[in-house]
Amino acid sequence: MQNAVDYSAFTEKIIAESKTDGKKPTLLLHVCCAPCSSYVLEYLSSYFEITLFYYNPNIFPEKEYNFRLSELNRFIREFPSGKDVKILPCDYEPEAFDEISKGLEEQKEGEERCKKCYALRLSETAKAAKGRFDYFTTSLSISPYKNAKWLNEIGSELSKEYGVSYLFSDFKKKNGYKRSIELSKEYGLYRQDYCGCIFSARQAETRRLEKFINK
């Protein structure tokens, strides 16, 4: 069983505590695409002042990186609470992902390479949040293919390292993933069929070929 801890309960506890002082805490939310951001923004925007952090050096190719960013911007423009959401821009740095992937190129999705990718993206988020935001977190746990236990363990360690609170979460819970699909349909969002990196793109292509052959 992947998650023995109910991380969504931690989120609810922090939200409940934040309501008591009447002031919205600031949150730096790492995001990877518009579909994964949709439900998370719907859920959290009432409780936090949110800035999005689109740092994803794993995404391949650059054209895909830019298109996902453009879809994210479009969603924010069209989403009712999007007017209150900011984006902290990041440079495209594929070499950072290439570095952490060395020696792990043959691994399947969900193995150690993915854990290192989580750490890479969350580390940059924590650095950017330090001294500027009350909390940081990521929308990655909305996906049933992402390991929420790893994400929260990494976030917890980075919180200690950088001195900024981490918002524990498992956004796929309580129909979060289902709601993200509904919002994607409602706003006509591009839903990619691979996580983003060149390795997952190759695996997706293999799946498409196998499906075609087995028709």
JSON list of C-alpha atoms in Angstrom, two decimals:
[
{"chain": "A", "resi": 1, "resn": "MET", "atom": "CA", "xyz": [0.00, 0.00, 0.00]},
{"chain": "A", "resi": 2, "resn": "GLN", "atom": "CA", "xyz": [1.58, 3.28, -1.11]},
{"chain": "A", "resi": 3, "resn": "ASN", "atom": "CA", "xyz": [0.21, 5.72, 1.47]},
{"chain": "A", "resi": 4, "resn": "ALA", "atom": "CA", "xyz": [-0.40, 4.71, 5.08]},
{"chain": "A", "resi": 5, "resn": "VAL", "atom": "CA", "xyz": [-0.62, 8.37, 6.10]},
{"chain": "A", "resi": 6, "resn": "ASP", "atom": "CA", "xyz": [-3.72, 10.41, 5.27]},
{"chain": "A", "resi": 7, "resn": "TYR", "atom": "CA", "xyz": [-1.93, 13.50, 3.95]},
{"chain": "A", "resi": 8, "resn": "SER", "atom": "CA", "xyz": [-5.20, 15.11, 2.90]},
{"chain": "A", "resi": 9, "resn": "ALA", "atom": "CA", "xyz": [-6.12, 15.32, 6.60]},
{"chain": "A", "resi": 10, "resn": "PHE", "atom": "CA", "xyz": [-2.97, 17.38, 7.17]},
{"chain": "A", "resi": 11, "resn": "THR", "atom": "CA", "xyz": [-4.11, 19.80, 4.47]},
{"chain": "A", "resi": 12, "resn": "GLU", "atom": "CA", "xyz": [-7.52, 20.17, 6.07]},
{"chain": "A", "resi": 13, "resn": "LYS", "atom": "CA", "xyz": [-5.94, 20.78, 9.49]},
{"chain": "A", "resi": 14, "resn": "ILE", "atom": "CA", "xyz": [-3.75, 23.61, 8.15]},
{"chain": "A", "resi": 15, "resn": "ILE", "atom": "CA", "xyz": [-6.73, 25.13, 6.34]},
{"chain": "A", "resi": 16, "resn": "ALA", "atom": "CA", "xyz": [-8.81, 25.01, 9.53]},
{"chain": "A", "resi": 17, "resn": "GLU", "atom": "CA", "xyz": [-6.01, 26.71, 11.49]},
{"chain": "A", "resi": 18, "resn": "SER", "atom": "CA", "xyz": [-5.59, 29.41, 8.86]},
{"chain": "A", "resi": 19, "resn": "LYS", "atom": "CA", "xyz": [-9.28, 30.32, 9.08]},
{"chain": "A", "resi": 20, "resn": "THR", "atom": "CA", "xyz": [-8.97, 31.32, 12.72]},
{"chain": "A", "resi": 21, "resn": "ASP", "atom": "CA", "xyz": [-6.87, 34.46, 12.19]},
{"chain": "A", "resi": 22, "resn": "GLY", "atom": "CA", "xyz": [-8.84, 35.74, 9.18]},
{"chain": "A", "resi": 23, "resn": "LYS", "atom": "CA", "xyz": [-5.74, 36.22, 7.05]},
{"chain": "A", "resi": 24, "resn": "LYS", "atom": "CA", "xyz": [-4.88, 34.11, 4.01]},
{"chain": "A", "resi": 25, "resn": "PRO", "atom": "CA", "xyz": [-1.38, 32.63, 4.23]},
{"chain": "A", "resi": 26, "resn": "THR", "atom": "CA", "xyz": [0.78, 32.80, 1.11]},
{"chain": "A", "resi": 27, "resn": "LEU", "atom": "CA", "xyz": [1.50, 29.62, -0.82]},
{"chain": "A", "resi": 28, "resn": "LEU", "atom": "CA", "xyz": [4.05, 28.88, -3.54]},
{"chain": "A", "resi": 29, "resn": "LEU", "atom": "CA", "xyz": [2.47, 26.05, -5.50]},
{"chain": "A", "resi": 30, "resn": "HIS", "atom": "CA", "xyz": [4.68, 24.06, -7.83]},
{"chain": "A", "resi": 31, "resn": "VAL", "atom": "CA", "xyz": [2.67, 23.01, -10.90]},
{"chain": "A", "resi": 32, "resn": "CYS", "atom": "CA", "xyz": [3.43, 20.85, -13.92]},
{"chain": "A", "resi": 33, "resn": "CYS", "atom": "CA", "xyz": [0.44, 21.53, -16.20]},
{"chain": "A", "resi": 34, "resn": "ALA", "atom": "CA", "xyz": [-3.05, 23.04, -16.34]},
{"chain": "A", "resi": 35, "resn": "PRO", "atom": "CA", "xyz": [-5.06, 19.82, -15.75]},
{"chain": "A", "resi": 36, "resn": "CYS", "atom": "CA", "xyz": [-3.15, 18.95, -12.58]},
{"chain": "A", "resi": 37, "resn": "SER", "atom": "CA", "xyz": [-3.43, 22.56, -11.38]},
{"chain": "A", "resi": 38, "resn": "SER", "atom": "CA", "xyz": [-7.17, 22.86, -11.99]},
{"chain": "A", "resi": 39, "resn": "TYR", "atom": "CA", "xyz": [-8.66, 21.10, -8.97]},
{"chain": "A", "resi": 40, "resn": "VAL", "atom": "CA", "xyz": [-5.81, 22.17, -6.69]},
{"chain": "A", "resi": 41, "resn": "LEU", "atom": "CA", "xyz": [-6.49, 25.83, -7.48]},
{"chain": "A", "resi": 42, "resn": "GLU", "atom": "CA", "xyz": [-10.22, 25.33, -7.08]},
{"chain": "A", "resi": 43, "resn": "TYR", "atom": "CA", "xyz": [-9.65, 23.73, -3.68]},
{"chain": "A", "resi": 44, "resn": "LEU", "atom": "CA", "xyz": [-6.94, 26.00, -2.24]},
{"chain": "A", "resi": 45, "resn": "SER", "atom": "CA", "xyz": [-7.69, 29.44, -3.70]},
{"chain": "A", "resi": 46, "resn": "SER", "atom": "CA", "xyz": [-10.28, 30.21, -1.01]},
{"chain": "A", "resi": 47, "resn": "TYR", "atom": "CA", "xyz": [-7.74, 29.62, 1.74]},
{"chain": "A", "resi": 48, "resn": "PHE", "atom": "CA", "xyz": [-4.36, 30.79, 0.39]},
{"chain": "A", "resi": 49, "resn": "GLU", "atom": "CA", "xyz": [-2.87, 33.60, -1.65]},
{"chain": "A", "resi": 50, "resn": "ILE", "atom": "CA", "xyz": [-1.39, 31.45, -4.39]},
{"chain": "A", "resi": 51, "resn": "THR", "atom": "CA", "xyz": [1.60, 31.96, -6.65]},
{"chain": "A", "resi": 52, "resn": "LEU", "atom": "CA", "xyz": [2.32, 29.23, -9.19]},
{"chain": "A", "resi": 53, "resn": "PHE", "atom": "CA", "xyz": [5.86, 27.96, -9.73]},
{"chain": "A", "resi": 54, "resn": "TYR", "atom": "CA", "xyz": [6.24, 26.36, -13.14]},
{"chain": "A", "resi": 55, "resn": "TYR", "atom": "CA", "xyz": [9.63, 24.73, -12.76]},
{"chain": "A", "resi": 56, "resn": "ASN", "atom": "CA", "xyz": [9.77, 21.53, -14.81]},
{"chain": "A", "resi": 57, "resn": "PRO", "atom": "CA", "xyz": [13.18, 20.82, -16.39]},
{"chain": "A", "resi": 58, "resn": "ASN", "atom": "CA", "xyz": [12.05, 17.24, -16.97]},
{"chain": "A", "resi": 59, "resn": "ILE", "atom": "CA", "xyz": [9.57, 18.18, -19.68]},
{"chain": "A", "resi": 60, "resn": "PHE", "atom": "CA", "xyz": [10.65, 17.22, -23.21]},
{"chain": "A", "resi": 61, "resn": "PRO", "atom": "CA", "xyz": [10.83, 18.72, -25.75]},
{"chain": "A", "resi": 62, "resn": "GLU", "atom": "CA", "xyz": [10.92, 22.48, -25.19]},
{"chain": "A", "resi": 63, "resn": "LYS", "atom": "CA", "xyz": [7.88, 22.85, -27.45]},
{"chain": "A", "resi": 64, "resn": "GLU", "atom": "CA", "xyz": [5.91, 20.66, -25.02]},
{"chain": "A", "resi": 65, "resn": "TYR", "atom": "CA", "xyz": [7.21, 22.70, -22.07]},
{"chain": "A", "resi": 66, "resn": "ASN", "atom": "CA", "xyz": [6.02, 25.94, -23.65]},
{"chain": "A", "resi": 67, "resn": "PHE", "atom": "CA", "xyz": [2.66, 24.54, -24.70]},
{"chain": "A", "resi": 68, "resn": "ARG", "atom": "CA", "xyz": [1.89, 23.28, -21.19]},
{"chain": "A", "resi": 69, "resn": "LEU", "atom": "CA", "xyz": [2.81, 26.71, -19.85]},
{"chain": "A", "resi": 70, "resn": "SER", "atom": "CA", "xyz": [0.54, 28.43, -22.37]},
{"chain": "A", "resi": 71, "resn": "GLU", "atom": "CA", "xyz": [-2.35, 26.14, -21.36]},
{"chain": "A", "resi": 72, "resn": "LEU", "atom": "CA", "xyz": [-1.69, 26.97, -17.72]},
{"chain": "A", "resi": 73, "resn": "ASN", "atom": "CA", "xyz": [-1.83, 30.68, -18.47]},
{"chain": "A", "resi": 74, "resn": "ARG", "atom": "CA", "xyz": [-5.04, 30.24, -20.45]},
{"chain": "A", "resi": 75, "resn": "PHE", "atom": "CA", "xyz": [-6.68, 28.30, -17.64]},
{"chain": "A", "resi": 76, "resn": "ILE", "atom": "CA", "xyz": [-5.76, 30.98, -15.09]},
{"chain": "A", "resi": 77, "resn": "ARG", "atom": "CA", "xyz": [-7.24, 33.68, -17.33]},
{"chain": "A", "resi": 78, "resn": "GLU", "atom": "CA", "xyz": [-10.51, 31.77, -17.71]},
{"chain": "A", "resi": 79, "resn": "PHE", "atom": "CA", "xyz": [-10.87, 30.31, -14.22]},
{"chain": "A", "resi": 80, "resn": "PRO", "atom": "CA", "xyz": [-13.02, 32.46, -11.86]},
{"chain": "A", "resi": 81, "resn": "SER", "atom": "CA", "xyz": [-10.43, 32.68, -9.07]},
{"chain": "A", "resi": 82, "resn": "GLY", "atom": "CA", "xyz": [-7.53, 32.86, -11.53]},
{"chain": "A", "resi": 83, "resn": "LYS", "atom": "CA", "xyz": [-7.45, 36.65, -11.44]},
{"chain": "A", "resi": 84, "resn": "ASP", "atom": "CA", "xyz": [-5.95, 36.42, -7.95]},
{"chain": "A", "resi": 85, "resn": "VAL", "atom": "CA", "xyz": [-3.28, 33.89, -8.95]},
{"chain": "A", "resi": 86, "resn": "LYS", "atom": "CA", "xyz": [0.25, 34.90, -9.99]},
{"chain": "A", "resi": 87, "resn": "ILE", "atom": "CA", "xyz": [2.93, 32.92, -11.82]},
{"chain": "A", "resi": 88, "resn": "LEU", "atom": "CA", "xyz": [6.58, 33.02, -10.81]},
{"chain": "A", "resi": 89, "resn": "PRO", "atom": "CA", "xyz": [8.45, 32.51, -14.11]},
{"chain": "A", "resi": 90, "resn": "CYS", "atom": "CA", "xyz": [11.28, 30.00, -14.44]},
{"chain": "A", "resi": 91, "resn": "ASP", "atom": "CA", "xyz": [13.84, 29.32, -17.15]},
{"chain": "A", "resi": 92, "resn": "TYR", "atom": "CA", "xyz": [13.74, 26.05, -19.05]},
{"chain": "A", "resi": 93, "resn": "GLU", "atom": "CA", "xyz": [16.68, 24.04, -17.68]},
{"chain": "A", "resi": 94, "resn": "PRO", "atom": "CA", "xyz": [16.64, 20.51, -19.18]},
{"chain": "A", "resi": 95, "resn": "GLU", "atom": "CA", "xyz": [20.28, 20.02, -18.23]},
{"chain": "A", "resi": 96, "resn": "ALA", "atom": "CA", "xyz": [19.23, 19.90, -14.55]},
{"chain": "A", "resi": 97, "resn": "PHE", "atom": "CA", "xyz": [17.02, 16.88, -15.26]},
{"chain": "A", "resi": 98, "resn": "ASP", "atom": "CA", "xyz": [19.67, 15.28, -17.47]},
{"chain": "A", "resi": 99, "resn": "GLU", "atom": "CA", "xyz": [22.12, 15.47, -14.57]},
{"chain": "A", "resi": 100, "resn": "ILE", "atom": "CA", "xyz": [19.92, 13.71, -12.03]},
{"chain": "A", "resi": 101, "resn": "SER", "atom": "CA", "xyz": [18.93, 11.06, -14.60]},
{"chain": "A", "resi": 102, "resn": "LYS", "atom": "CA", "xyz": [22.46, 9.83, -15.28]},
{"chain": "A", "resi": 103, "resn": "GLY", "atom": "CA", "xyz": [22.67, 6.08, -14.77]},
{"chain": "A", "resi": 104, "resn": "LEU", "atom": "CA", "xyz": [18.89, 5.79, -14.39]},
{"chain": "A", "resi": 105, "resn": "GLU", "atom": "CA", "xyz": [17.91, 6.09, -18.04]},
{"chain": "A", "resi": 106, "resn": "GLU", "atom": "CA", "xyz": [16.54, 2.52, -18.30]},
{"chain": "A", "resi": 107, "resn": "GLN", "atom": "CA", "xyz": [14.25, 2.75, -15.28]},
{"chain": "A", "resi": 108, "resn": "LYS", "atom": "CA", "xyz": [10.50, 2.63, -15.66]},
{"chain": "A", "resi": 109, "resn": "GLU", "atom": "CA", "xyz": [8.22, 5.42, -14.54]},
{"chain": "A", "resi": 110, "resn": "GLY", "atom": "CA", "xyz": [7.69, 5.38, -10.78]},
{"chain": "A", "resi": 111, "resn": "GLU", "atom": "CA", "xyz": [11.18, 4.25, -9.85]},
{"chain": "A", "resi": 112, "resn": "GLU", "atom": "CA", "xyz": [14.20, 6.08, -8.37]},
{"chain": "A", "resi": 113, "resn": "ARG", "atom": "CA", "xyz": [14.60, 8.48, -11.31]},
{"chain": "A", "resi": 114, "resn": "CYS", "atom": "CA", "xyz": [11.11, 9.84, -10.61]},
{"chain": "A", "resi": 115, "resn": "LYS", "atom": "CA", "xyz": [11.93, 10.30, -6.94]},
{"chain": "A", "resi": 116, "resn": "LYS", "atom": "CA", "xyz": [15.01, 12.32, -7.89]},
{"chain": "A", "resi": 117, "resn": "CYS", "atom": "CA", "xyz": [12.87, 14.38, -10.27]},
{"chain": "A", "resi": 118, "resn": "TYR", "atom": "CA", "xyz": [10.41, 15.13, -7.47]},
{"chain": "A", "resi": 119, "resn": "ALA", "atom": "CA", "xyz": [13.30, 16.24, -5.26]},
{"chain": "A", "resi": 120, "resn": "LEU", "atom": "CA", "xyz": [14.76, 18.43, -7.99]},
{"chain": "A", "resi": 121, "resn": "ARG", "atom": "CA", "xyz": [11.52, 20.31, -8.58]},
{"chain": "A", "resi": 122, "resn": "LEU", "atom": "CA", "xyz": [10.52, 20.59, -4.94]},
{"chain": "A", "resi": 123, "resn": "SER", "atom": "CA", "xyz": [14.00, 21.76, -3.96]},
{"chain": "A", "resi": 124, "resn": "GLU", "atom": "CA", "xyz": [13.78, 24.69, -6.37]},
{"chain": "A", "resi": 125, "resn": "THR", "atom": "CA", "xyz": [10.30, 25.45, -5.07]},
{"chain": "A", "resi": 126, "resn": "ALA", "atom": "CA", "xyz": [11.51, 25.51, -1.47]},
{"chain": "A", "resi": 127, "resn": "LYS", "atom": "CA", "xyz": [14.44, 27.78, -2.40]},
{"chain": "A", "resi": 128, "resn": "ALA", "atom": "CA", "xyz": [12.08, 30.20, -4.14]},
{"chain": "A", "resi": 129, "resn": "ALA", "atom": "CA", "xyz": [9.64, 30.12, -1.21]},
{"chain": "A", "resi": 130, "resn": "LYS", "atom": "CA", "xyz": [12.22, 30.79, 1.50]},
{"chain": "A", "resi": 131, "resn": "GLY", "atom": "CA", "xyz": [11.64, 34.17, 3.14]},
{"chain": "A", "resi": 132, "resn": "ARG", "atom": "CA", "xyz": [8.84, 35.04, 0.71]},
{"chain": "A", "resi": 133, "resn": "PHE", "atom": "CA", "xyz": [5.98, 32.62, 1.33]},
{"chain": "A", "resi": 134, "resn": "ASP", "atom": "CA", "xyz": [4.32, 31.00, 4.33]},
{"chain": "A", "resi": 135, "resn": "TYR", "atom": "CA", "xyz": [4.03, 27.59, 2.63]},
{"chain": "A", "resi": 136, "resn": "PHE", "atom": "CA", "xyz": [5.17, 25.66, -0.40]},
{"chain": "A", "resi": 137, "resn": "THR", "atom": "CA", "xyz": [3.78, 22.49, -1.98]},
{"chain": "A", "resi": 138, "resn": "THR", "atom": "CA", "xyz": [3.19, 20.80, -5.35]},
{"chain": "A", "resi": 139, "resn": "SER", "atom": "CA", "xyz": [0.19, 19.77, -7.41]},
{"chain": "A", "resi": 140, "resn": "LEU", "atom": "CA", "xyz": [1.94, 16.53, -8.43]},
{"chain": "A", "resi": 141, "resn": "SER", "atom": "CA", "xyz": [0.06, 14.40, -5.90]},
{"chain": "A", "resi": 142, "resn": "ILE", "atom": "CA", "xyz": [-3.17, 14.92, -7.89]},
{"chain": "A", "resi": 143, "resn": "SER", "atom": "CA", "xyz": [-1.94, 12.21, -10.26]},
{"chain": "A", "resi": 144, "resn": "PRO", "atom": "CA", "xyz": [-2.58, 8.54, -9.40]},
{"chain": "A", "resi": 145, "resn": "TYR", "atom": "CA", "xyz": [0.78, 7.84, -11.05]},
{"chain": "A", "resi": 146, "resn": "LYS", "atom": "CA", "xyz": [2.75, 10.02, -8.61]},
{"chain": "A", "resi": 147, "resn": "ASN", "atom": "CA", "xyz": [3.96, 8.75, -5.24]},
{"chain": "A", "resi": 148, "resn": "ALA", "atom": "CA", "xyz": [2.40, 11.04, -2.62]},
{"chain": "A", "resi": 149, "resn": "LYS", "atom": "CA", "xyz": [4.43, 9.42, 0.17]},
{"chain": "A", "resi": 150, "resn": "TRP", "atom": "CA", "xyz": [7.69, 10.32, -1.56]},
{"chain": "A", "resi": 151, "resn": "LEU", "atom": "CA", "xyz": [6.47, 13.84, -2.35]},
{"chain": "A", "resi": 152, "resn": "ASN", "atom": "CA", "xyz": [5.51, 14.55, 1.24]},
{"chain": "A", "resi": 153, "resn": "GLU", "atom": "CA", "xyz": [8.66, 13.02, 2.70]},
{"chain": "A", "resi": 154, "resn": "ILE", "atom": "CA", "xyz": [10.79, 15.14, 0.36]},
{"chain": "A", "resi": 155, "resn": "GLY", "atom": "CA", "xyz": [8.73, 18.24, 1.13]},
{"chain": "A", "resi": 156, "resn": "SER", "atom": "CA", "xyz": [9.12, 17.66, 4.86]},
{"chain": "A", "resi": 157, "resn": "GLU", "atom": "CA", "xyz": [12.91, 17.38, 4.61]},
{"chain": "A", "resi": 158, "resn": "LEU", "atom": "CA", "xyz": [13.15, 20.50, 2.44]},
{"chain": "A", "resi": 159, "resn": "SER", "atom": "CA", "xyz": [10.96, 22.38, 4.90]},
{"chain": "A", "resi": 160, "resn": "LYS", "atom": "CA", "xyz": [13.56, 21.75, 7.61]},
{"chain": "A", "resi": 161, "resn": "GLU", "atom": "CA", "xyz": [16.44, 22.61, 5.28]},
{"chain": "A", "resi": 162, "resn": "TYR", "atom": "CA", "xyz": [15.04, 25.92, 4.03]},
{"chain": "A", "resi": 163, "resn": "GLY", "atom": "CA", "xyz": [12.95, 27.00, 7.00]},
{"chain": "A", "resi": 164, "resn": "VAL", "atom": "CA", "xyz": [9.64, 27.34, 5.16]},
{"chain": "A", "resi": 165, "resn": "SER", "atom": "CA", "xyz": [6.51, 25.32, 6.00]},
{"chain": "A", "resi": 166, "resn": "TYR", "atom": "CA", "xyz": [5.47, 22.55, 3.64]},
{"chain": "A", "resi": 167, "resn": "LEU", "atom": "CA", "xyz": [1.77, 22.01, 2.94]},
{"chain": "A", "resi": 168, "resn": "PHE", "atom": "CA", "xyz": [1.32, 18.25, 3.22]},
{"chain": "A", "resi": 169, "resn": "SER", "atom": "CA", "xyz": [-1.18, 16.97, 0.69]},
{"chain": "A", "resi": 170, "resn": "ASP", "atom": "CA", "xyz": [-2.55, 14.16, -1.43]},
{"chain": "A", "resi": 171, "resn": "PHE", "atom": "CA", "xyz": [-4.76, 16.02, -3.86]},
{"chain": "A", "resi": 172, "resn": "LYS", "atom": "CA", "xyz": [-6.01, 12.90, -5.65]},
{"chain": "A", "resi": 173, "resn": "LYS", "atom": "CA", "xyz": [-8.00, 12.01, -2.52]},
{"chain": "A", "resi": 174, "resn": "LYS", "atom": "CA", "xyz": [-11.69, 12.89, -2.02]},
{"chain": "A", "resi": 175, "resn": "ASN", "atom": "CA", "xyz": [-12.32, 12.74, -5.78]},
{"chain": "A", "resi": 176, "resn": "GLY", "atom": "CA", "xyz": [-9.63, 15.33, -6.48]},
{"chain": "A", "resi": 177, "resn": "TYR", "atom": "CA", "xyz": [-8.33, 13.49, -9.54]},
{"chain": "A", "resi": 178, "resn": "LYS", "atom": "CA", "xyz": [-11.89, 12.95, -10.81]},
{"chain": "A", "resi": 179, "resn": "ARG", "atom": "CA", "xyz": [-12.60, 16.66, -10.39]},
{"chain": "A", "resi": 180, "resn": "SER", "atom": "CA", "xyz": [-9.44, 17.58, -12.31]},
{"chain": "A", "resi": 181, "resn": "ILE", "atom": "CA", "xyz": [-10.71, 15.51, -15.26]},
{"chain": "A", "resi": 182, "resn": "GLU", "atom": "CA", "xyz": [-14.09, 17.26, -15.09]},
{"chain": "A", "resi": 183, "resn": "LEU", "atom": "CA", "xyz": [-12.45, 20.69, -15.05]},
{"chain": "A", "resi": 184, "resn": "SER", "atom": "CA", "xyz": [-10.17, 19.71, -17.92]},
{"chain": "A", "resi": 185, "resn": "LYS", "atom": "CA", "xyz": [-13.22, 18.84, -20.02]},
{"chain": "A", "resi": 186, "resn": "GLU", "atom": "CA", "xyz": [-15.05, 22.00, -18.95]},
{"chain": "A", "resi": 187, "resn": "TYR", "atom": "CA", "xyz": [-12.15, 24.26, -20.00]},
{"chain": "A", "resi": 188, "resn": "GLY", "atom": "CA", "xyz": [-10.97, 22.15, -22.93]},
{"chain": "A", "resi": 189, "resn": "LEU", "atom": "CA", "xyz": [-7.53, 21.66, -21.43]},
{"chain": "A", "resi": 190, "resn": "TYR", "atom": "CA", "xyz": [-4.80, 19.72, -23.17]},
{"chain": "A", "resi": 191, "resn": "ARG", "atom": "CA", "xyz": [-4.22, 16.46, -21.27]},
{"chain": "A", "resi": 192, "resn": "GLN", "atom": "CA", "xyz": [-0.88, 14.94, -22.19]},
{"chain": "A", "resi": 193, "resn": "ASP", "atom": "CA", "xyz": [-0.45, 11.15, -22.30]},
{"chain": "A", "resi": 194, "resn": "TYR", "atom": "CA", "xyz": [3.00, 11.12, -20.67]},
{"chain": "A", "resi": 195, "resn": "CYS", "atom": "CA", "xyz": [4.40, 12.75, -17.53]},
{"chain": "A", "resi": 196, "resn": "GLY", "atom": "CA", "xyz": [6.77, 14.98, -19.43]},
{"chain": "A", "resi": 197, "resn": "CYS", "atom": "CA", "xyz": [10.27, 13.52, -19.61]},
{"chain": "A", "resi": 198, "resn": "ILE", "atom": "CA", "xyz": [11.83, 11.88, -22.65]},
{"chain": "A", "resi": 199, "resn": "PHE", "atom": "CA", "xyz": [11.73, 8.49, -20.96]},
{"chain": "A", "resi": 200, "resn": "SER", "atom": "CA", "xyz": [8.00, 8.61, -20.26]},
{"chain": "A", "resi": 201, "resn": "ALA", "atom": "CA", "xyz": [7.45, 9.93, -23.80]},
{"chain": "A", "resi": 202, "resn": "ARG", "atom": "CA", "xyz": [9.17, 6.83, -25.17]},
{"chain": "A", "resi": 203, "resn": "GLN", "atom": "CA", "xyz": [7.09, 4.57, -22.95]},
{"chain": "A", "resi": 204, "resn": "ALA", "atom": "CA", "xyz": [3.91, 6.31, -24.11]},
{"chain": "A", "resi": 205, "resn": "GLU", "atom": "CA", "xyz": [4.94, 5.82, -27.73]},
{"chain": "A", "resi": 206, "resn": "THR", "atom": "CA", "xyz": [5.51, 2.11, -27.07]},
{"chain": "A", "resi": 207, "resn": "ARG", "atom": "CA", "xyz": [2.04, 1.84, -25.55]},
{"chain": "A", "resi": 208, "resn": "ARG", "atom": "CA", "xyz": [0.50, 3.54, -28.58]},
{"chain": "A", "resi": 209, "resn": "LEU", "atom": "CA", "xyz": [2.29, 1.18, -30.96]},
{"chain": "A", "resi": 210, "resn": "GLU", "atom": "CA", "xyz": [1.25, -1.89, -28.98]},
{"chain": "A", "resi": 211, "resn": "LYS", "atom": "CA", "xyz": [-2.34, -0.71, -28.95]},
{"chain": "A", "resi": 212, "resn": "PHE", "atom": "CA", "xyz": [-2.23, -0.14, -32.71]},
{"chain": "A", "resi": 213, "resn": "ILE", "atom": "CA", "xyz": [-0.68, -3.57, -33.37]},
{"chain": "A", "resi": 214, "resn": "ASN", "atom": "CA", "xyz": [-3.19, -5.36, -31.15]},
{"chain": "A", "resi": 215, "resn": "LYS", "atom": "CA", "xyz": [-6.25, -3.78, -32.78]}
]
